[in-house]
GROMACS .gro file of C-alpha atoms in nm:
model
  458
    1UNK     CA    1  -0.178   0.768  -4.207
    2UNK     CA    2  -0.118   0.916  -3.896
    3UNK     CA    3  -0.363   0.894  -3.559
    4UNK     CA    4  -0.480   1.254  -3.467
    5UNK     CA    5  -0.549   1.038  -3.126
    6UNK     CA    6  -0.266   1.051  -3.073
    7UNK     CA    7  -0.123   1.350  -2.825
    8UNK     CA    8   0.283   1.462  -2.748
    9UNK     CA    9   0.253   1.660  -2.472
   10UNK     CA   10   0.583   1.804  -2.579
   11UNK     CA   11   0.484   1.885  -2.925
   12UNK     CA   12   0.088   2.050  -2.835
   13UNK     CA   13   0.066   2.397  -2.885
   14UNK     CA   14  -0.088   2.573  -2.580
   15UNK     CA   15   0.092   2.593  -2.230
   16UNK     CA   16   0.414   2.420  -2.158
   17UNK     CA   17   0.452   2.142  -1.957
   18UNK     CA   18   0.791   2.228  -1.802
   19UNK     CA   19   0.635   2.496  -1.625
   20UNK     CA   20   0.283   2.334  -1.622
   21UNK     CA   21   0.178   2.008  -1.761
   22UNK     CA   22  -0.181   2.008  -1.660
   23UNK     CA   23  -0.277   2.337  -1.835
   24UNK     CA   24  -0.146   2.098  -2.140
   25UNK     CA   25  -0.319   1.753  -2.065
   26UNK     CA   26  -0.637   1.938  -1.999
   27UNK     CA   27  -0.617   2.121  -2.289
   28UNK     CA   28  -0.549   1.791  -2.485
   29UNK     CA   29  -0.904   1.637  -2.355
   30UNK     CA   30  -1.076   1.961  -2.442
   31UNK     CA   31  -0.935   1.862  -2.827
   32UNK     CA   32  -1.034   1.556  -2.763
   33UNK     CA   33  -1.358   1.634  -2.645
   34UNK     CA   34  -1.484   1.886  -2.883
   35UNK     CA   35  -1.366   1.612  -3.165
   36UNK     CA   36  -1.563   1.302  -3.016
   37UNK     CA   37  -1.895   1.462  -2.986
   38UNK     CA   38  -2.065   1.153  -3.223
   39UNK     CA   39  -2.175   0.866  -3.014
   40UNK     CA   40  -2.267   0.602  -3.273
   41UNK     CA   41  -2.072   0.675  -3.612
   42UNK     CA   42  -2.082   0.245  -3.750
   43UNK     CA   43  -2.123   0.122  -3.426
   44UNK     CA   44  -1.796   0.339  -3.259
   45UNK     CA   45  -1.728   0.746  -3.216
   46UNK     CA   46  -1.552   0.750  -2.935
   47UNK     CA   47  -1.261   0.593  -2.920
   48UNK     CA   48  -1.065   0.749  -2.725
   49UNK     CA   49  -0.653   0.963  -2.698
   50UNK     CA   50  -0.344   0.844  -2.635
   51UNK     CA   51  -0.156   1.154  -2.439
   52UNK     CA   52   0.236   1.133  -2.389
   53UNK     CA   53   0.509   1.237  -2.154
   54UNK     CA   54   0.859   1.170  -2.257
   55UNK     CA   55   1.103   1.136  -2.027
   56UNK     CA   56   1.184   1.491  -1.799
   57UNK     CA   57   1.100   1.686  -1.576
   58UNK     CA   58   0.749   1.871  -1.571
   59UNK     CA   59   0.596   2.050  -1.297
   60UNK     CA   60   0.223   2.063  -1.232
   61UNK     CA   61   0.039   2.364  -1.116
   62UNK     CA   62  -0.262   2.228  -1.241
   63UNK     CA   63  -0.474   1.950  -1.153
   64UNK     CA   64  -0.568   1.781  -1.453
   65UNK     CA   65  -0.926   1.659  -1.469
   66UNK     CA   66  -1.066   1.375  -1.636
   67UNK     CA   67  -1.396   1.333  -1.728
   68UNK     CA   68  -1.411   1.112  -2.076
   69UNK     CA   69  -1.333   0.770  -2.153
   70UNK     CA   70  -1.101   0.559  -2.333
   71UNK     CA   71  -0.805   0.822  -2.264
   72UNK     CA   72  -0.445   0.722  -2.181
   73UNK     CA   73  -0.183   0.913  -2.027
   74UNK     CA   74   0.130   0.729  -1.995
   75UNK     CA   75   0.508   0.793  -1.973
   76UNK     CA   76   0.819   0.610  -2.083
   77UNK     CA   77   0.991   0.477  -1.704
   78UNK     CA   78   0.849   0.493  -1.392
   79UNK     CA   79   1.108   0.705  -1.235
   80UNK     CA   80   1.128   0.572  -0.916
   81UNK     CA   81   1.382   0.658  -0.602
   82UNK     CA   82   1.367   0.660  -0.234
   83UNK     CA   83   1.366   1.071  -0.149
   84UNK     CA   84   1.330   0.953   0.274
   85UNK     CA   85   1.717   0.870   0.190
   86UNK     CA   86   1.833   1.157   0.049
   87UNK     CA   87   1.612   1.313   0.308
   88UNK     CA   88   1.715   1.182   0.599
   89UNK     CA   89   2.093   1.140   0.466
   90UNK     CA   90   2.313   1.511   0.543
   91UNK     CA   91   2.323   1.731   0.252
   92UNK     CA   92   2.669   1.760   0.313
   93UNK     CA   93   2.677   1.400   0.124
   94UNK     CA   94   2.454   1.510  -0.142
   95UNK     CA   95   2.710   1.599  -0.404
   96UNK     CA   96   2.875   1.277  -0.449
   97UNK     CA   97   2.572   1.101  -0.564
   98UNK     CA   98   2.516   0.972  -0.882
   99UNK     CA   99   2.073   1.131  -0.919
  100UNK     CA  100   1.908   1.306  -0.631
  101UNK     CA  101   1.586   1.300  -0.747
  102UNK     CA  102   1.349   1.054  -0.924
  103UNK     CA  103   1.340   1.048  -1.309
  104UNK     CA  104   1.158   0.921  -1.592
  105UNK     CA  105   0.887   1.062  -1.712
  106UNK     CA  106   0.806   1.277  -1.359
  107UNK     CA  107   0.587   1.523  -1.278
  108UNK     CA  108   0.614   1.693  -1.003
  109UNK     CA  109   0.303   1.790  -0.807
  110UNK     CA  110   0.351   2.181  -0.747
  111UNK     CA  111  -0.019   2.253  -0.594
  112UNK     CA  112  -0.047   2.331  -0.188
  113UNK     CA  113  -0.402   2.292  -0.101
  114UNK     CA  114  -0.520   2.541   0.089
  115UNK     CA  115  -0.661   2.471   0.461
  116UNK     CA  116  -0.961   2.362   0.465
  117UNK     CA  117  -0.982   2.278   0.099
  118UNK     CA  118  -1.144   1.905   0.001
  119UNK     CA  119  -0.920   1.648  -0.022
  120UNK     CA  120  -0.955   1.586  -0.384
  121UNK     CA  121  -0.833   1.958  -0.417
  122UNK     CA  122  -0.487   1.826  -0.403
  123UNK     CA  123  -0.504   1.541  -0.612
  124UNK     CA  124  -0.343   1.572  -0.962
  125UNK     CA  125  -0.530   1.405  -1.112
  126UNK     CA  126  -0.870   1.419  -1.085
  127UNK     CA  127  -1.171   1.137  -1.269
  128UNK     CA  128  -1.548   1.190  -1.224
  129UNK     CA  129  -1.837   1.224  -1.400
  130UNK     CA  130  -2.213   1.143  -1.433
  131UNK     CA  131  -2.472   0.979  -1.591
  132UNK     CA  132  -2.462   0.659  -1.747
  133UNK     CA  133  -2.267   0.471  -1.856
  134UNK     CA  134  -1.980   0.493  -1.590
  135UNK     CA  135  -1.646   0.642  -1.715
  136UNK     CA  136  -1.398   0.327  -1.852
  137UNK     CA  137  -1.122   0.237  -1.949
  138UNK     CA  138  -0.902   0.523  -1.815
  139UNK     CA  139  -0.515   0.410  -1.829
  140UNK     CA  140  -0.195   0.543  -1.639
  141UNK     CA  141   0.130   0.389  -1.742
  142UNK     CA  142   0.497   0.428  -1.677
  143UNK     CA  143   0.519   0.736  -1.539
  144UNK     CA  144   0.568   0.924  -1.196
  145UNK     CA  145   0.431   1.135  -1.019
  146UNK     CA  146   0.649   1.288  -0.718
  147UNK     CA  147   0.494   1.458  -0.457
  148UNK     CA  148   0.807   1.605  -0.354
  149UNK     CA  149   0.837   1.727   0.040
  150UNK     CA  150   0.598   1.660   0.279
  151UNK     CA  151   0.541   1.945   0.525
  152UNK     CA  152   0.536   1.995   0.952
  153UNK     CA  153   0.306   1.849   1.127
  154UNK     CA  154   0.295   2.053   1.483
  155UNK     CA  155   0.393   1.861   1.674
  156UNK     CA  156   0.748   2.041   1.734
  157UNK     CA  157   0.962   1.726   1.595
  158UNK     CA  158   1.144   1.943   1.369
  159UNK     CA  159   1.092   1.654   1.086
  160UNK     CA  160   0.839   1.803   0.850
  161UNK     CA  161   1.053   1.510   0.558
  162UNK     CA  162   0.920   1.203   0.748
  163UNK     CA  163   0.564   1.299   0.863
  164UNK     CA  164   0.429   1.177   0.528
  165UNK     CA  165   0.159   1.458   0.542
  166UNK     CA  166   0.129   1.738   0.259
  167UNK     CA  167  -0.224   1.718   0.105
  168UNK     CA  168  -0.141   1.580  -0.211
  169UNK     CA  169  -0.303   1.247  -0.427
  170UNK     CA  170  -0.176   1.102  -0.727
  171UNK     CA  171  -0.464   0.953  -0.850
  172UNK     CA  172  -0.815   1.057  -0.780
  173UNK     CA  173  -1.079   0.934  -0.873
  174UNK     CA  174  -1.395   1.042  -0.735
  175UNK     CA  175  -1.703   0.854  -0.925
  176UNK     CA  176  -1.816   0.489  -1.028
  177UNK     CA  177  -1.585   0.359  -1.304
  178UNK     CA  178  -1.519   0.001  -1.523
  179UNK     CA  179  -1.230  -0.083  -1.668
  180UNK     CA  180  -0.964   0.112  -1.530
  181UNK     CA  181  -0.601   0.024  -1.550
  182UNK     CA  182  -0.290   0.145  -1.347
  183UNK     CA  183   0.032  -0.004  -1.433
  184UNK     CA  184   0.427   0.048  -1.442
  185UNK     CA  185   0.358   0.422  -1.229
  186UNK     CA  186   0.645   0.510  -0.937
  187UNK     CA  187   0.378   0.744  -0.668
  188UNK     CA  188   0.622   0.901  -0.417
  189UNK     CA  189   0.592   1.142  -0.174
  190UNK     CA  190   0.263   1.184  -0.201
  191UNK     CA  191  -0.021   1.210   0.095
  192UNK     CA  192  -0.252   0.949  -0.065
  193UNK     CA  193  -0.140   0.746  -0.363
  194UNK     CA  194  -0.442   0.603  -0.576
  195UNK     CA  195  -0.811   0.739  -0.407
  196UNK     CA  196  -1.107   0.561  -0.553
  197UNK     CA  197  -1.382   0.526  -0.480
  198UNK     CA  198  -1.688   0.293  -0.611
  199UNK     CA  199  -1.389   0.028  -0.843
  200UNK     CA  200  -1.542  -0.191  -1.084
  201UNK     CA  201  -1.309  -0.414  -1.247
  202UNK     CA  202  -1.027  -0.248  -1.159
  203UNK     CA  203  -0.619  -0.357  -1.183
  204UNK     CA  204  -0.337  -0.187  -1.053
  205UNK     CA  205  -0.117  -0.404  -1.139
  206UNK     CA  206   0.280  -0.368  -1.122
  207UNK     CA  207   0.360   0.004  -0.978
  208UNK     CA  208   0.630   0.092  -0.780
  209UNK     CA  209   0.444   0.303  -0.480
  210UNK     CA  210   0.597   0.425  -0.193
  211UNK     CA  211   0.688   0.656   0.004
  212UNK     CA  212   0.311   0.807   0.053
  213UNK     CA  213   0.115   0.826   0.391
  214UNK     CA  214  -0.135   0.595   0.207
  215UNK     CA  215  -0.078   0.405  -0.079
  216UNK     CA  216  -0.365   0.245  -0.243
  217UNK     CA  217  -0.720   0.345  -0.067
  218UNK     CA  218  -1.032   0.158  -0.191
  219UNK     CA  219  -1.380   0.365  -0.019
  220UNK     CA  220  -1.653   0.301  -0.033
  221UNK     CA  221  -1.799   0.016  -0.221
  222UNK     CA  222  -1.605  -0.193  -0.503
  223UNK     CA  223  -1.648  -0.537  -0.659
  224UNK     CA  224  -1.420  -0.772  -0.895
  225UNK     CA  225  -1.098  -0.587  -0.880
  226UNK     CA  226  -0.755  -0.700  -0.849
  227UNK     CA  227  -0.413  -0.550  -0.701
  228UNK     CA  228  -0.115  -0.745  -0.832
  229UNK     CA  229   0.266  -0.801  -0.876
  230UNK     CA  230   0.274  -0.403  -0.722
  231UNK     CA  231   0.625  -0.305  -0.508
  232UNK     CA  232   0.414  -0.058  -0.177
  233UNK     CA  233   0.527   0.076   0.169
  234UNK     CA  234   0.319   0.334   0.284
  235UNK     CA  235   0.413   0.606   0.591
  236UNK     CA  236   0.351   0.493   0.925
  237UNK     CA  237   0.016   0.752   1.004
  238UNK     CA  238  -0.159   0.530   0.675
  239UNK     CA  239  -0.225   0.195   0.517
  240UNK     CA  240  -0.087   0.043   0.179
  241UNK     CA  241  -0.386  -0.147   0.123
  242UNK     CA  242  -0.684  -0.011   0.246
  243UNK     CA  243  -0.957  -0.134   0.124
  244UNK     CA  244  -1.357  -0.122   0.247
  245UNK     CA  245  -1.710  -0.266   0.166
  246UNK     CA  246  -1.603  -0.440  -0.178
  247UNK     CA  247  -1.663  -0.826  -0.307
  248UNK     CA  248  -1.419  -0.991  -0.500
  249UNK     CA  249  -1.056  -0.829  -0.397
  250UNK     CA  250  -0.788  -0.976  -0.585
  251UNK     CA  251  -0.463  -0.883  -0.346
  252UNK     CA  252  -0.173  -1.117  -0.465
  253UNK     CA  253   0.215  -1.166  -0.534
  254UNK     CA  254   0.275  -0.812  -0.404
  255UNK     CA  255   0.594  -0.746  -0.232
  256UNK     CA  256   0.413  -0.503   0.083
  257UNK     CA  257   0.730  -0.346   0.263
  258UNK     CA  258   0.778  -0.097   0.592
  259UNK     CA  259   0.659   0.112   0.699
  260UNK     CA  260   0.293   0.160   0.719
  261UNK     CA  261   0.054   0.142   1.019
  262UNK     CA  262  -0.113  -0.196   0.878
  263UNK     CA  263   0.011  -0.371   0.519
  264UNK     CA  264  -0.350  -0.505   0.446
  265UNK     CA  265  -0.697  -0.344   0.640
  266UNK     CA  266  -1.045  -0.512   0.555
  267UNK     CA  267  -1.341  -0.328   0.649
  268UNK     CA  268  -1.690  -0.504   0.541
  269UNK     CA  269  -1.505  -0.681   0.285
  270UNK     CA  270  -1.610  -1.042   0.170
  271UNK     CA  271  -1.502  -1.295  -0.072
  272UNK     CA  272  -1.184  -1.175  -0.136
  273UNK     CA  273  -0.845  -1.339  -0.172
  274UNK     CA  274  -0.524  -1.273   0.002
  275UNK     CA  275  -0.219  -1.464  -0.143
  276UNK     CA  276   0.102  -1.528  -0.262
  277UNK     CA  277   0.267  -1.191  -0.142
  278UNK     CA  278   0.506  -1.098   0.094
  279UNK     CA  279   0.465  -0.880   0.382
  280UNK     CA  280   0.700  -0.690   0.617
  281UNK     CA  281   0.618  -0.454   0.879
  282UNK     CA  282   0.761  -0.312   1.205
  283UNK     CA  283   0.422  -0.348   1.409
  284UNK     CA  284   0.209  -0.521   1.471
  285UNK     CA  285  -0.160  -0.490   1.284
  286UNK     CA  286  -0.054  -0.634   0.952
  287UNK     CA  287  -0.279  -0.744   0.864
  288UNK     CA  288  -0.648  -0.644   0.924
  289UNK     CA  289  -0.993  -0.869   0.842
  290UNK     CA  290  -1.257  -0.576   1.019
  291UNK     CA  291  -1.598  -0.453   1.056
  292UNK     CA  292  -1.737  -0.789   0.918
  293UNK     CA  293  -1.558  -0.871   0.697
  294UNK     CA  294  -1.636  -1.211   0.580
  295UNK     CA  295  -1.528  -1.545   0.360
  296UNK     CA  296  -1.216  -1.397   0.241
  297UNK     CA  297  -0.944  -1.644   0.197
  298UNK     CA  298  -0.589  -1.575   0.324
  299UNK     CA  299  -0.399  -1.829   0.198
  300UNK     CA  300  -0.033  -1.944   0.136
  301UNK     CA  301   0.185  -1.542   0.226
  302UNK     CA  302   0.500  -1.459   0.414
  303UNK     CA  303   0.425  -1.235   0.679
  304UNK     CA  304   0.769  -1.080   0.873
  305UNK     CA  305   0.792  -0.828   1.128
  306UNK     CA  306   1.028  -0.703   1.293
  307UNK     CA  307   1.147  -0.320   1.488
  308UNK     CA  308   1.256  -0.054   1.259
  309UNK     CA  309   1.625  -0.107   1.269
  310UNK     CA  310   1.704   0.198   1.067
  311UNK     CA  311   1.733   0.522   1.300
  312UNK     CA  312   1.623   0.815   1.126
  313UNK     CA  313   1.270   0.649   1.201
  314UNK     CA  314   1.294   0.466   1.532
  315UNK     CA  315   1.123   0.685   1.723
  316UNK     CA  316   0.761   0.645   1.488
  317UNK     CA  317   0.513   0.393   1.561
  318UNK     CA  318   0.114   0.292   1.452
  319UNK     CA  319   0.070   0.330   1.803
  320UNK     CA  320  -0.053  -0.029   1.809
  321UNK     CA  321   0.108  -0.282   2.086
  322UNK     CA  322   0.228  -0.650   2.096
  323UNK     CA  323  -0.163  -0.742   2.242
  324UNK     CA  324  -0.307  -0.610   1.898
  325UNK     CA  325  -0.219  -0.968   1.650
  326UNK     CA  326   0.022  -0.915   1.362
  327UNK     CA  327  -0.352  -1.037   1.249
  328UNK     CA  328  -0.646  -0.897   1.350
  329UNK     CA  329  -0.976  -1.038   1.261
  330UNK     CA  330  -1.339  -0.983   1.325
  331UNK     CA  331  -1.547  -1.155   1.057
  332UNK     CA  332  -1.715  -1.462   1.027
  333UNK     CA  333  -1.632  -1.781   0.735
  334UNK     CA  334  -1.262  -1.690   0.737
  335UNK     CA  335  -1.007  -1.893   0.625
  336UNK     CA  336  -0.614  -1.848   0.708
  337UNK     CA  337  -0.453  -2.122   0.549
  338UNK     CA  338  -0.055  -2.246   0.481
  339UNK     CA  339   0.079  -1.875   0.607
  340UNK     CA  340   0.408  -1.838   0.725
  341UNK     CA  341   0.471  -1.617   0.964
  342UNK     CA  342   0.756  -1.522   1.127
  343UNK     CA  343   0.823  -1.236   1.469
  344UNK     CA  344   1.172  -1.100   1.498
  345UNK     CA  345   1.214  -0.883   1.827
  346UNK     CA  346   1.430  -0.824   2.107
  347UNK     CA  347   1.182  -0.866   2.487
  348UNK     CA  348   1.281  -0.490   2.550
  349UNK     CA  349   1.127  -0.354   2.299
  350UNK     CA  350   0.781  -0.579   2.304
  351UNK     CA  351   0.487  -0.362   2.425
  352UNK     CA  352   0.359  -0.315   2.685
  353UNK     CA  353   0.673  -0.422   2.849
  354UNK     CA  354   0.603  -0.821   3.040
  355UNK     CA  355   0.341  -0.901   2.749
  356UNK     CA  356   0.335  -1.216   2.587
  357UNK     CA  357   0.289  -1.115   2.185
  358UNK     CA  358  -0.024  -1.182   1.979
  359UNK     CA  359   0.054  -1.383   1.619
  360UNK     CA  360  -0.303  -1.394   1.504
  361UNK     CA  361  -0.567  -1.255   1.665
  362UNK     CA  362  -1.012  -1.328   1.634
  363UNK     CA  363  -1.136  -1.075   1.817
  364UNK     CA  364  -1.561  -1.149   1.756
  365UNK     CA  365  -1.744  -1.348   1.435
  366UNK     CA  366  -1.825  -1.681   1.368
  367UNK     CA  367  -1.703  -2.005   1.194
  368UNK     CA  368  -1.301  -1.869   1.126
  369UNK     CA  369  -1.067  -2.128   0.998
  370UNK     CA  370  -0.710  -2.134   1.143
  371UNK     CA  371  -0.508  -2.425   0.979
  372UNK     CA  372  -0.158  -2.511   0.893
  373UNK     CA  373   0.012  -2.178   1.039
  374UNK     CA  374   0.333  -2.202   1.049
  375UNK     CA  375   0.431  -1.996   1.287
  376UNK     CA  376   0.798  -1.912   1.382
  377UNK     CA  377   0.831  -1.654   1.689
  378UNK     CA  378   1.290  -1.549   1.781
  379UNK     CA  379   1.455  -1.273   1.945
  380UNK     CA  380   1.763  -1.170   1.951
  381UNK     CA  381   2.046  -1.291   2.177
  382UNK     CA  382   2.219  -0.941   2.194
  383UNK     CA  383   2.171  -0.670   2.400
  384UNK     CA  384   1.974  -0.423   2.145
  385UNK     CA  385   1.973  -0.385   1.744
  386UNK     CA  386   2.286  -0.206   1.679
  387UNK     CA  387   2.178   0.196   1.544
  388UNK     CA  388   2.278   0.292   1.220
  389UNK     CA  389   2.392   0.581   1.059
  390UNK     CA  390   2.153   0.776   0.877
  391UNK     CA  391   2.273   0.724   0.570
  392UNK     CA  392   2.311   0.310   0.602
  393UNK     CA  393   1.932   0.279   0.485
  394UNK     CA  394   1.966  -0.039   0.275
  395UNK     CA  395   2.243  -0.212   0.441
  396UNK     CA  396   2.079  -0.193   0.717
  397UNK     CA  397   1.755  -0.338   0.641
  398UNK     CA  398   1.940  -0.632   0.449
  399UNK     CA  399   2.108  -0.697   0.682
  400UNK     CA  400   1.882  -0.700   0.968
  401UNK     CA  401   1.626  -0.948   0.720
  402UNK     CA  402   1.928  -1.149   0.701
  403UNK     CA  403   1.993  -1.205   1.058
  404UNK     CA  404   1.885  -1.592   1.185
  405UNK     CA  405   2.179  -1.650   1.387
  406UNK     CA  406   2.199  -1.567   1.731
  407UNK     CA  407   1.844  -1.629   1.771
  408UNK     CA  408   1.657  -1.782   2.009
  409UNK     CA  409   1.309  -1.889   2.098
  410UNK     CA  410   1.022  -1.603   2.175
  411UNK     CA  411   0.698  -1.664   2.359
  412UNK     CA  412   0.439  -1.576   2.193
  413UNK     CA  413   0.071  -1.678   2.181
  414UNK     CA  414   0.005  -1.798   1.845
  415UNK     CA  415  -0.342  -1.741   1.812
  416UNK     CA  416  -0.585  -1.624   2.053
  417UNK     CA  417  -0.964  -1.650   2.016
  418UNK     CA  418  -1.147  -1.351   2.270
  419UNK     CA  419  -1.461  -1.508   2.409
  420UNK     CA  420  -1.719  -1.316   2.144
  421UNK     CA  421  -1.665  -1.467   1.878
  422UNK     CA  422  -1.726  -1.868   1.902
  423UNK     CA  423  -1.721  -2.201   1.604
  424UNK     CA  424  -1.404  -2.140   1.523
  425UNK     CA  425  -1.165  -2.396   1.377
  426UNK     CA  426  -0.794  -2.421   1.467
  427UNK     CA  427  -0.570  -2.645   1.315
  428UNK     CA  428  -0.220  -2.709   1.381
  429UNK     CA  429  -0.126  -2.347   1.409
  430UNK     CA  430   0.038  -2.324   1.700
  431UNK     CA  431   0.087  -2.623   2.040
  432UNK     CA  432  -0.158  -2.655   2.326
  433UNK     CA  433   0.052  -2.393   2.497
  434UNK     CA  434   0.057  -2.084   2.231
  435UNK     CA  435  -0.372  -2.087   2.169
  436UNK     CA  436  -0.588  -1.932   2.378
  437UNK     CA  437  -0.989  -1.986   2.304
  438UNK     CA  438  -1.247  -2.132   2.455
  439UNK     CA  439  -1.284  -2.508   2.382
  440UNK     CA  440  -1.610  -2.573   2.463
  441UNK     CA  441  -1.711  -2.333   2.162
  442UNK     CA  442  -1.452  -2.343   1.929
  443UNK     CA  443  -1.319  -2.691   1.717
  444UNK     CA  444  -0.883  -2.761   1.824
  445UNK     CA  445  -0.639  -2.882   1.725
  446UNK     CA  446  -0.269  -2.876   1.842
  447UNK     CA  447   0.043  -2.887   1.651
  448UNK     CA  448   0.205  -3.145   1.657
  449UNK     CA  449   0.501  -3.118   1.866
  450UNK     CA  450   0.832  -3.364   1.782
  451UNK     CA  451   0.898  -3.615   2.040
  452UNK     CA  452   0.504  -3.601   2.184
  453UNK     CA  453   0.221  -3.773   2.095
  454UNK     CA  454  -0.019  -3.591   1.838
  455UNK     CA  455  -0.430  -3.533   2.010
  456UNK     CA  456  -0.620  -3.817   2.012
  457UNK     CA  457  -0.271  -4.120   1.958
  458UNK     CA  458  -0.080  -4.273   2.181
   0.00000   0.00000   0.00000
């Protein structure tokens, strides 16, 4: 018996999905609501539905508004391809490419929010519902949301496709919700990829969210959620992962690459974990725990910072200098343990000039533990990185990642504890010369050096 709760956007009788898929999906949601009206029929009554988007290009001019639970919108392919590489390659090269644009089940966000409109007005998918219970179990799976183009930022740089600005958001969840799932998605060239307020039991898993101004933003509050196994990379203006006023957030097994202004930024996030990730950045401030973030575990991650190697993007940065710290902590009782941290940068690119870069910086708070972190800091012996042309993004970045030869030790401050922070413990995360702290109010054990005596032993 066929189900009447399965919809294919190409077979629905209202609207043309290729011209405006928003009209079609909103009509389908209206049909679901008109049929599923009883809340209690044999201990059921509102099972929800599946909306299927076959592979193809679907323009979206009308915002999709979701206010029902148990809805799954799914496609057959996240379809990601790099729009940044395309737009930074001469158009004369395009005819030789196998494909130019993202594919799979692709939604092209053609909306242009008016100046001064609320941020939510630019969202392809807007989810909100008041009353009890909270909206629950809405899923997005296996399709592409493409913002298509960025716009001029008024700076006079005449480089609109590298601004990461267009007022567009992929998925905007405005009200408190429970057990939402975002998986297998491809989000590209959106100012905001996923913006979620008051999340509970949220899972963001196995997505490709990149070349967006901001990738994942968990706002206002939340608890008991996870961001796992994603490929993520924001623009220089925004966050790869941002969370505020959150408890019990798990960030694990993500590969987060440049060029976000930060990799993970916690603001008043407590009792959460960042573990077994690979973080790669072009700027200081890779990992930020601030505004009272407390009792968080940061463990077994690989962090790598280098200078932007790709010529079209070398003019941009996040505005922070090398004294800020790759890892910045302002909070109590956080644990940073067993991480590998690499920094490779030519001394001519250190800011301010002549400064000693700071790797881990504790600005305020108490009771933080920094233990057994392996810090490798090197500088190139050449006159600087070779500048590659615009078409060589992949080869340039891979060459930079694999380069471990012809490097010399870079003098850094491995751990710096500011005077406003006390009662911290720093163990085996830097030699005595590499750590700056007041030993009268903080505990410290230096990393042993080959051939040297361990402190307290002869």
